[in-house]
């Protein structure tokens, strides 16, 4: 069995498992997992740039936010339905990521991290500046009555779960396919040895540009999904914290692996959930576990499993 | 027929002129060795030919077209291949994946056939970084060869190879001779004498002499500048 078929089976199996869970999980965990799948979609987007292309961005919250506000504002003030508003969100995220890429890709390494951080900060301040519409930190709620697609009520727990699964599956399968074709190999080439890749005749800049746009658009799709499924749009989601989260999720789960983003998001979500039940100092417990993992499982959870048992 | 030509090619680093107005022409099918002492400007010269290093002034013509303004990847697409003086392979990828990127194809058969030319086919699935240095070097050379370039640029390919591996390298280059034009930077004079149709000697950024191996061997200026001390 080729590696390609094996990973396709793994992905389809994972999606099937998540589908079955929709009907067997207690409602508390069903709700959690819906949220985790949307956030994992964000992590998948982040992983395209960080895990596969080797570019560390500290500003992805602006793409998540572009999708969230693109959809939220289009629904709130444009009166658009969910599907057209989602399309607006994708366009916002794609355009923003193209513009940011054209400017930020002139830099590399630490400078790239700082430039993306500054852009995201500008995005956050923009949201606050236009508080009359965005309602700033307080945010706004998307009415339950608007969160429908052709009579399907996205606020009903199981429907919401399945919509989150659809979003997650699309992102997972698109990126998995991308990594099976030569475009994906070239991204890995750029990550592993940029100069060698250029001197094999590949346009490194264009590949990086495409990677930022794909990464940013998937992140934006996650932001839009979050807004419509959980009914809330707020400036917190564009703050630096939400730029750091996907980096942590991807590092924990395994950078450059297709299911690492889900595993990392799932792990960290429940880590914080359980430790906050034990003590008020739950961030301390979460922090210690993160440090241990980065010390002893540097390839992330999925990366370590693959290294020890599969290869 | 001339495949590659440079006109007044110059590279200045701060106050240092590493390559100084070099006019050079390379006929199709020739194996041409570029020799010269350390720091003569050889790597800088081929770097400007491939587009890796921007020229300060002068022109590069490839296959009848002025490619001076083209970025490196576009020149490679037009039929150049380049191997680095300091080995540049994908250390964390398998040999087969290295070849897939060089070949622009995931055809495993083609990757294995290419690896077989340097006796590495049975290591196709090993991690490249785990290979001995000489094997990594051979991998890089065969990645260049596998692209079926019209111009193959090799920057000190035999550096760090064992005697037996050099034999293999010589055989590989002889197989290509005639069809592929080769520009070879080489310090090992045995290799140069065994392979080169013509030799150019570079010294302090300028061409000191150019001719057949016999002519270069007999040239007094070259003896003084290079062969005697090398
Ligand atoms: N990036 C750089 N910045 C400044 N000076 C440089 C740079 N690259 C090369 N040089 C200088 O230019 C001159 C030519 O260097 P080059 O590497 O082309 O020589 P070479 O003939 O390839 O030498 P070697 O046989 O040691 O490889 C040297 O004096 C070198 O120090
Ligand atoms: Mg050199």
mmCIF file of C-alpha atoms in Angstrom, chain A residues 179-182 184-186 188-204, chain B residues 50 52 72-73 76-77 82-84 88-90 92-93 98 100-104 106 140 143 147:
data_model
loop_
_atom_site.group_PDB
_atom_site.id
_atom_site.type_symbol
_atom_site.label_atom_id
_atom_site.label_comp_id
_atom_site.label_asym_id
_atom_site.label_seq_id
_atom_site.Cartn_x
_atom_site.Cartn_y
_atom_site.Cartn_z
ATOM 1 C CA UNK A 179 0.665 17.549 0.112
ATOM 2 C CA UNK A 180 0.292 14.596 -2.234
ATOM 3 C CA UNK A 181 0.843 16.618 -5.386
ATOM 4 C CA UNK A 182 4.085 18.224 -6.469
ATOM 5 C CA UNK A 184 3.261 20.196 -1.606
ATOM 6 C CA UNK A 185 6.652 18.592 -2.230
ATOM 7 C CA UNK A 186 8.015 21.947 -3.310
ATOM 8 C CA UNK A 188 8.615 20.951 1.851
ATOM 9 C CA UNK A 189 11.629 21.631 -0.340
ATOM 10 C CA UNK A 190 11.383 25.325 0.548
ATOM 11 C CA UNK A 191 11.154 24.419 4.225
ATOM 12 C CA UNK A 192 14.106 22.037 4.110
ATOM 13 C CA UNK A 193 16.504 23.971 1.905
ATOM 14 C CA UNK A 194 15.350 27.126 0.205
ATOM 15 C CA UNK A 195 18.508 27.719 -1.805
ATOM 16 C CA UNK A 196 18.589 24.148 -3.101
ATOM 17 C CA UNK A 197 14.947 24.444 -4.111
ATOM 18 C CA UNK A 198 15.553 27.681 -5.987
ATOM 19 C CA UNK A 199 18.531 26.101 -7.729
ATOM 20 C CA UNK A 200 16.405 23.191 -8.858
ATOM 21 C CA UNK A 201 14.386 25.725 -10.829
ATOM 22 C CA UNK A 202 11.445 26.413 -8.521
ATOM 23 C CA UNK A 203 10.076 29.899 -7.988
ATOM 24 C CA UNK A 204 10.425 29.990 -4.219
ATOM 25 C CA UNK B 50 23.353 30.551 -12.833
ATOM 26 C CA UNK B 52 22.408 32.716 -7.832
ATOM 27 C CA UNK B 72 18.020 31.866 -11.004
ATOM 28 C CA UNK B 73 14.989 29.568 -11.104
ATOM 29 C CA UNK B 76 17.467 26.596 -14.379
ATOM 30 C CA UNK B 77 14.174 26.056 -16.189
ATOM 31 C CA UNK B 82 23.879 23.679 -10.554
ATOM 32 C CA UNK B 83 25.706 21.795 -7.839
ATOM 33 C CA UNK B 84 27.093 23.699 -4.892
ATOM 34 C CA UNK B 88 23.281 21.236 -0.756
ATOM 35 C CA UNK B 89 20.829 18.361 -0.586
ATOM 36 C CA UNK B 90 17.688 17.821 1.485
ATOM 37 C CA UNK B 92 15.921 15.409 6.222
ATOM 38 C CA UNK B 93 14.325 13.841 3.157
ATOM 39 C CA UNK B 98 15.510 14.410 -3.222
ATOM 40 C CA UNK B 100 11.633 13.577 -7.012
ATOM 41 C CA UNK B 101 12.268 17.296 -6.494
ATOM 42 C CA UNK B 102 15.126 17.310 -8.982
ATOM 43 C CA UNK B 103 13.118 15.354 -11.563
ATOM 44 C CA UNK B 104 9.853 17.252 -10.937
ATOM 45 C CA UNK B 106 7.205 11.240 -8.398
ATOM 46 C CA UNK B 140 23.834 16.103 -5.399
ATOM 47 C CA UNK B 143 20.397 15.334 -8.944
ATOM 48 C CA UNK B 147 17.562 17.082 -14.740
#
